[in-house]
PDB file of C-alpha atoms in Angstrom:
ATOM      1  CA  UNK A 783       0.000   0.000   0.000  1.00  0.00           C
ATOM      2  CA  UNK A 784       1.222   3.767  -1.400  1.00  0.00           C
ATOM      3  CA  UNK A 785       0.569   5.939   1.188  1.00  0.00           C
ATOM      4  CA  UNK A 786       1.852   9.432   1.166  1.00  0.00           C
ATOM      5  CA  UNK A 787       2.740  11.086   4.635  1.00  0.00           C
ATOM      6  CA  UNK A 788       1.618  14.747   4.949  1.00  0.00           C
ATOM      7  CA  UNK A 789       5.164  15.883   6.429  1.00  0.00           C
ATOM      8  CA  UNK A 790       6.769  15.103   3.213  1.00  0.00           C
ATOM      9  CA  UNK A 791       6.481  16.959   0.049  1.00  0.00           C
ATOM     10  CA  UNK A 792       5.337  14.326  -3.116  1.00  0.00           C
ATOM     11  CA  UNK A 793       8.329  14.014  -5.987  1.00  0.00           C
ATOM     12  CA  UNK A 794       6.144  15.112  -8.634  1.00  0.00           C
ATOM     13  CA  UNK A 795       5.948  18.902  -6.434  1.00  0.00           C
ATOM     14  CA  UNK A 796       9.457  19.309  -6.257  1.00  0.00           C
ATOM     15  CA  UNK A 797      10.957  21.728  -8.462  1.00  0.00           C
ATOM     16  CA  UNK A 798      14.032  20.421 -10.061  1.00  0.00           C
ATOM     17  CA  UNK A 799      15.190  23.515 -12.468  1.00  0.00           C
ATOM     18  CA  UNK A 800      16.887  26.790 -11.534  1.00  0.00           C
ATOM     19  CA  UNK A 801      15.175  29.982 -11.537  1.00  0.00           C
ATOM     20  CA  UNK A 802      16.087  33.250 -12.687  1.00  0.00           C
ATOM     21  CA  UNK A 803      16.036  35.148 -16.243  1.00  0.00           C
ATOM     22  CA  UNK A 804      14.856  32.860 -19.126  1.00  0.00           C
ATOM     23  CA  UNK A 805      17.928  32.594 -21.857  1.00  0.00           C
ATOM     24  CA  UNK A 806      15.850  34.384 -24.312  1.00  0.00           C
ATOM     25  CA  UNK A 807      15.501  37.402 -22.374  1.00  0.00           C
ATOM     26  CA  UNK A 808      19.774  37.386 -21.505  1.00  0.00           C
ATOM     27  CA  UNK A 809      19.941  37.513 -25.538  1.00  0.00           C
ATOM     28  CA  UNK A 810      18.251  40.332 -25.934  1.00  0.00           C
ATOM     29  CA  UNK A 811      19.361  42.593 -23.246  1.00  0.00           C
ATOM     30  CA  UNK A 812      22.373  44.493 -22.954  1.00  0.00           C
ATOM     31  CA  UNK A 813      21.664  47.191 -20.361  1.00  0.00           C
ATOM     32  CA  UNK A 814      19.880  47.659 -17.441  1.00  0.00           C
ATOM     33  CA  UNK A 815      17.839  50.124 -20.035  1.00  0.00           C
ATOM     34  CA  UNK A 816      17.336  47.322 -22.202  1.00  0.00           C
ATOM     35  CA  UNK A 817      15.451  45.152 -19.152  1.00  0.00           C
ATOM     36  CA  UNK A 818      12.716  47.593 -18.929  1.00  0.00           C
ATOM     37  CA  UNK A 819      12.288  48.364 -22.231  1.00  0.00           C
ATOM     38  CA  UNK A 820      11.484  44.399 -22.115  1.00  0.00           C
ATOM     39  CA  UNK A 821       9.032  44.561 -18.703  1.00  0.00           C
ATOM     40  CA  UNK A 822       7.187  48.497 -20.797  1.00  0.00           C
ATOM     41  CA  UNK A 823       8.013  48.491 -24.616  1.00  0.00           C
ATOM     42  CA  UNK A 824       9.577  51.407 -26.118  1.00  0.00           C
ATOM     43  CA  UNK A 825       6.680  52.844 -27.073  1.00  0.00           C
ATOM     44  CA  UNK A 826       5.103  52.898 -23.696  1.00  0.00           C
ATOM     45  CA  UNK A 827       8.528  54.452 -22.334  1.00  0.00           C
ATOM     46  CA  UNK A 828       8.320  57.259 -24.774  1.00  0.00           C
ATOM     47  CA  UNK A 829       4.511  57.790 -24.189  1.00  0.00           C
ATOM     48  CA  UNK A 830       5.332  58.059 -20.478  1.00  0.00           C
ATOM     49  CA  UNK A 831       8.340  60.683 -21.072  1.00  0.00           C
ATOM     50  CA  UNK A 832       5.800  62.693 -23.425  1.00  0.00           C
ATOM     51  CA  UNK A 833       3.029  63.004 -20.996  1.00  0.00           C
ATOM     52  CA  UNK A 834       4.920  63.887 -17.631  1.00  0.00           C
ATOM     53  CA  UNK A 835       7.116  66.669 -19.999  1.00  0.00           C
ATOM     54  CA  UNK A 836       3.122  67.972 -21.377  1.00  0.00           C
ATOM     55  CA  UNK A 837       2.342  67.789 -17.768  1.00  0.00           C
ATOM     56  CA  UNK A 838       5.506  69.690 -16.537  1.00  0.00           C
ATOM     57  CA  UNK A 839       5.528  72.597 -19.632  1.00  0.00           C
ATOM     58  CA  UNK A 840       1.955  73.516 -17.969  1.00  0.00           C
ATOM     59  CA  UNK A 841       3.616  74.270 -14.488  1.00  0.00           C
ATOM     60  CA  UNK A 842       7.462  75.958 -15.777  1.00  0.00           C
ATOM     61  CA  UNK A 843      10.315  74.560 -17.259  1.00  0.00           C
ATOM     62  CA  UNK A 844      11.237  70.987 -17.445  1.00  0.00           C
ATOM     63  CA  UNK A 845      13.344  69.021 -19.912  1.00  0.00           C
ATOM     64  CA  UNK A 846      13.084  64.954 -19.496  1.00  0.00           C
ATOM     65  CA  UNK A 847      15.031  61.889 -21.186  1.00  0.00           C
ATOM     66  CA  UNK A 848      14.050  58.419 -21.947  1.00  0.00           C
ATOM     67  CA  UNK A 849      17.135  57.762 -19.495  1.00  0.00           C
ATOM     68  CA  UNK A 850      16.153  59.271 -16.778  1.00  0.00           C
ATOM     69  CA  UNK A 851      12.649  58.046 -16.608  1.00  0.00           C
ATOM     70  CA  UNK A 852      14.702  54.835 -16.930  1.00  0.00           C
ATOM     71  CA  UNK A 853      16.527  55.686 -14.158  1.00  0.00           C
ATOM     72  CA  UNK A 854      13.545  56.592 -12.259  1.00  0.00           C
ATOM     73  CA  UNK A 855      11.618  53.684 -13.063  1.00  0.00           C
ATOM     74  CA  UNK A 856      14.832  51.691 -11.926  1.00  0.00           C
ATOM     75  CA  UNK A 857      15.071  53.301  -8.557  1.00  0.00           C
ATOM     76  CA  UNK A 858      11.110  52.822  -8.099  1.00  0.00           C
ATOM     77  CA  UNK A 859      11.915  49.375  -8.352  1.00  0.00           C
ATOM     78  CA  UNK A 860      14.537  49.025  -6.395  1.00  0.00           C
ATOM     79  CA  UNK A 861      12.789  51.079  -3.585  1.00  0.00           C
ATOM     80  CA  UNK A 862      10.333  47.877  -3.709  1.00  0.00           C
ATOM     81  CA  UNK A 863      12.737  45.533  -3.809  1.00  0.00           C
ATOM     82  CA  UNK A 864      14.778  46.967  -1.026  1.00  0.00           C
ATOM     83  CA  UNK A 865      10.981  47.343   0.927  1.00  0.00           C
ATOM     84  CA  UNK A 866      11.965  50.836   1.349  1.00  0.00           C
ATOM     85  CA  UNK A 867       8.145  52.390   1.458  1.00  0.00           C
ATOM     86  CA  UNK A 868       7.974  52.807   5.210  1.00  0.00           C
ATOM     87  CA  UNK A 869      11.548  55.322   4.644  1.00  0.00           C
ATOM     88  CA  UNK A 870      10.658  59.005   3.906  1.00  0.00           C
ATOM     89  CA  UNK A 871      11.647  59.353   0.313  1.00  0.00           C
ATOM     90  CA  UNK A 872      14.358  62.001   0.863  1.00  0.00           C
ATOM     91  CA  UNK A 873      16.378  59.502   3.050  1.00  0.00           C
ATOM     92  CA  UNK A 874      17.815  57.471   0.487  1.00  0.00           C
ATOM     93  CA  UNK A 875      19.962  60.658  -0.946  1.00  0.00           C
ATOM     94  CA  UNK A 876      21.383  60.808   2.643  1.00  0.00           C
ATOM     95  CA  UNK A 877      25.179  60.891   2.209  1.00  0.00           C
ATOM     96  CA  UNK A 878      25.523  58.860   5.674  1.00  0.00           C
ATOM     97  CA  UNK A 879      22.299  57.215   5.974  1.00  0.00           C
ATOM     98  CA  UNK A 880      20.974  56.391   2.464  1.00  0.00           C
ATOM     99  CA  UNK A 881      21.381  54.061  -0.562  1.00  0.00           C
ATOM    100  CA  UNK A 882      24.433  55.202  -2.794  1.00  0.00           C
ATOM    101  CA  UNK A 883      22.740  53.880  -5.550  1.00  0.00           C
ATOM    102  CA  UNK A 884      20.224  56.677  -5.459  1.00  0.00           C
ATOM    103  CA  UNK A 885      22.834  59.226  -5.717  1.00  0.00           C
ATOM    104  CA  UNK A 886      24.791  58.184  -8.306  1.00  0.00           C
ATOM    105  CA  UNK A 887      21.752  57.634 -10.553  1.00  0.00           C
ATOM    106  CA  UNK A 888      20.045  60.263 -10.319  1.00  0.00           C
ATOM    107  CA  UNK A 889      19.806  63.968  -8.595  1.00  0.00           C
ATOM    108  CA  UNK A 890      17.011  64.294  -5.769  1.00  0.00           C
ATOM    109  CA  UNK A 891      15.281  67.061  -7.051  1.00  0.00           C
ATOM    110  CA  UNK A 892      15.054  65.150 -10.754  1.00  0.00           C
ATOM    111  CA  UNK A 893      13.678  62.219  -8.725  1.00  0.00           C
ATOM    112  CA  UNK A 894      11.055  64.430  -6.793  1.00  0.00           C
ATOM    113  CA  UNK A 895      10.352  66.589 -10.175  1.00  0.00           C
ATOM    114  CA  UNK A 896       9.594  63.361 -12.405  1.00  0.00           C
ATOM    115  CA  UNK A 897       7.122  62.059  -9.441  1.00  0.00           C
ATOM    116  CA  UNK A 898       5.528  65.198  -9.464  1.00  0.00           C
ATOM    117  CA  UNK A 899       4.752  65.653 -13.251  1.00  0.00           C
ATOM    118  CA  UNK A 900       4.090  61.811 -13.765  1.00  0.00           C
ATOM    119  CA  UNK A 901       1.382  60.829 -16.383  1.00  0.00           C
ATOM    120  CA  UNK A 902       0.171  58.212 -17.760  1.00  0.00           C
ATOM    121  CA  UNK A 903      -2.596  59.367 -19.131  1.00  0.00           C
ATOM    122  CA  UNK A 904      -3.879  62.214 -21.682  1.00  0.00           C
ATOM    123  CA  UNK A 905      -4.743  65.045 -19.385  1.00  0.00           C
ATOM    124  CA  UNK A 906      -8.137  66.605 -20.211  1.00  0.00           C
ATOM    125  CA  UNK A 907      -9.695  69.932 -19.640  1.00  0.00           C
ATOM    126  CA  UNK A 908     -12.888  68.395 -18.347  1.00  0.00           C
ATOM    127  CA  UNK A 909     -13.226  64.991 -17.084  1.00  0.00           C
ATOM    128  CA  UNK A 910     -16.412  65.724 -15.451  1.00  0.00           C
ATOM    129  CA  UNK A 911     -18.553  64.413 -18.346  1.00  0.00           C
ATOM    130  CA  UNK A 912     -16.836  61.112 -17.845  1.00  0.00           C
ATOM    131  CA  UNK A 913     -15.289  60.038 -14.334  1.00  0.00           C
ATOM    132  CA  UNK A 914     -13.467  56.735 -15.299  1.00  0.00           C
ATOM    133  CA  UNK A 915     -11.777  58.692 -18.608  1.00  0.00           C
ATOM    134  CA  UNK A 916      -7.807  58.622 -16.269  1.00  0.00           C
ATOM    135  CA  UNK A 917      -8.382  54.950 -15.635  1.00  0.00           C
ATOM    136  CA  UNK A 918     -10.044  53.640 -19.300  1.00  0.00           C
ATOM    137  CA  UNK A 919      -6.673  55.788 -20.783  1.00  0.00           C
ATOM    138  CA  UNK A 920      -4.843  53.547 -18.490  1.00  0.00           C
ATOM    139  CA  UNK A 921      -5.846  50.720 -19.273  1.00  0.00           C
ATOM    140  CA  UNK A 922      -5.763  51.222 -22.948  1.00  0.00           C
ATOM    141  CA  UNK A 923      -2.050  52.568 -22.373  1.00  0.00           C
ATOM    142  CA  UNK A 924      -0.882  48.756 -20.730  1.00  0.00           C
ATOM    143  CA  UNK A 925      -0.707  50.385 -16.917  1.00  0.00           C
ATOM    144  CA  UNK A 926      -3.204  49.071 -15.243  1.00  0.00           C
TER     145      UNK A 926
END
């Protein structure tokens, strides 16, 4: 008689290959840049970087580069990874407190700037008419 005992895990559960980035995706990357055009698309990227600088012009100044939303978008993520919500924002730019990956990507003010103006979707004059407009434009961008 084949009985299984519930303290041990059954052969056919047990992962036997290694994890990490698939070989197709290693082929096609050569930068850090490259991985998230992968994870957004190009096109996406440059939507993004259109938007926040339409959103920005309407306020002052304010000149923005696919590589530094890159480098934004990188930071964002490694803020999650690093499970760095519950730090004020402005701590990670601390010279003997914070992340030096933070400052040697990019400046604090850029950082703060880029979060400020951030759109991702077409802003309207009156979205009164229609109250899910942001989130359908969303949606229809690949965000949400």
């Amino acid at each position: 008689m084949n009985k299984c005992r519930p303290s041990r895990t059954r052969v056919r559960n047990i992962i036997r290959k290694g994890g990490g980035v698939k070989k197709f995706i290693l082929n096609r990357v050569d930068t850090p840049t490259d991985i998230l055009f992968e994870l957004i698309g190009r096109e996406t990227m440059c939507l993004l970087v259109e938007r926040t600088i339409k959103e920005a012009r309407l306020k002052g100044t304010f000149a923005l580069q696919i590589q530094e939303m890159c480098a934004f978008l990188g930071l964002c993520l490694i803020r999650g990874v690093i499970k760095g919500r519950d730090e004020p924002l402005f701590s990670f730019w601390q010279k003997n407190y914070g992340r030096p990956i933070f400052r040697q990507t990019i400046s604090r003010n850029k950082f703060h700037d880029i979060l400020r103006y951030l759109r991702f979707d077409k802003k309207q004059q009156d979205h009164s008419v229609d109250k899910q407009t942001v989130s359908r434009q969303s949606v229809n961008f690949g965000i949400l």
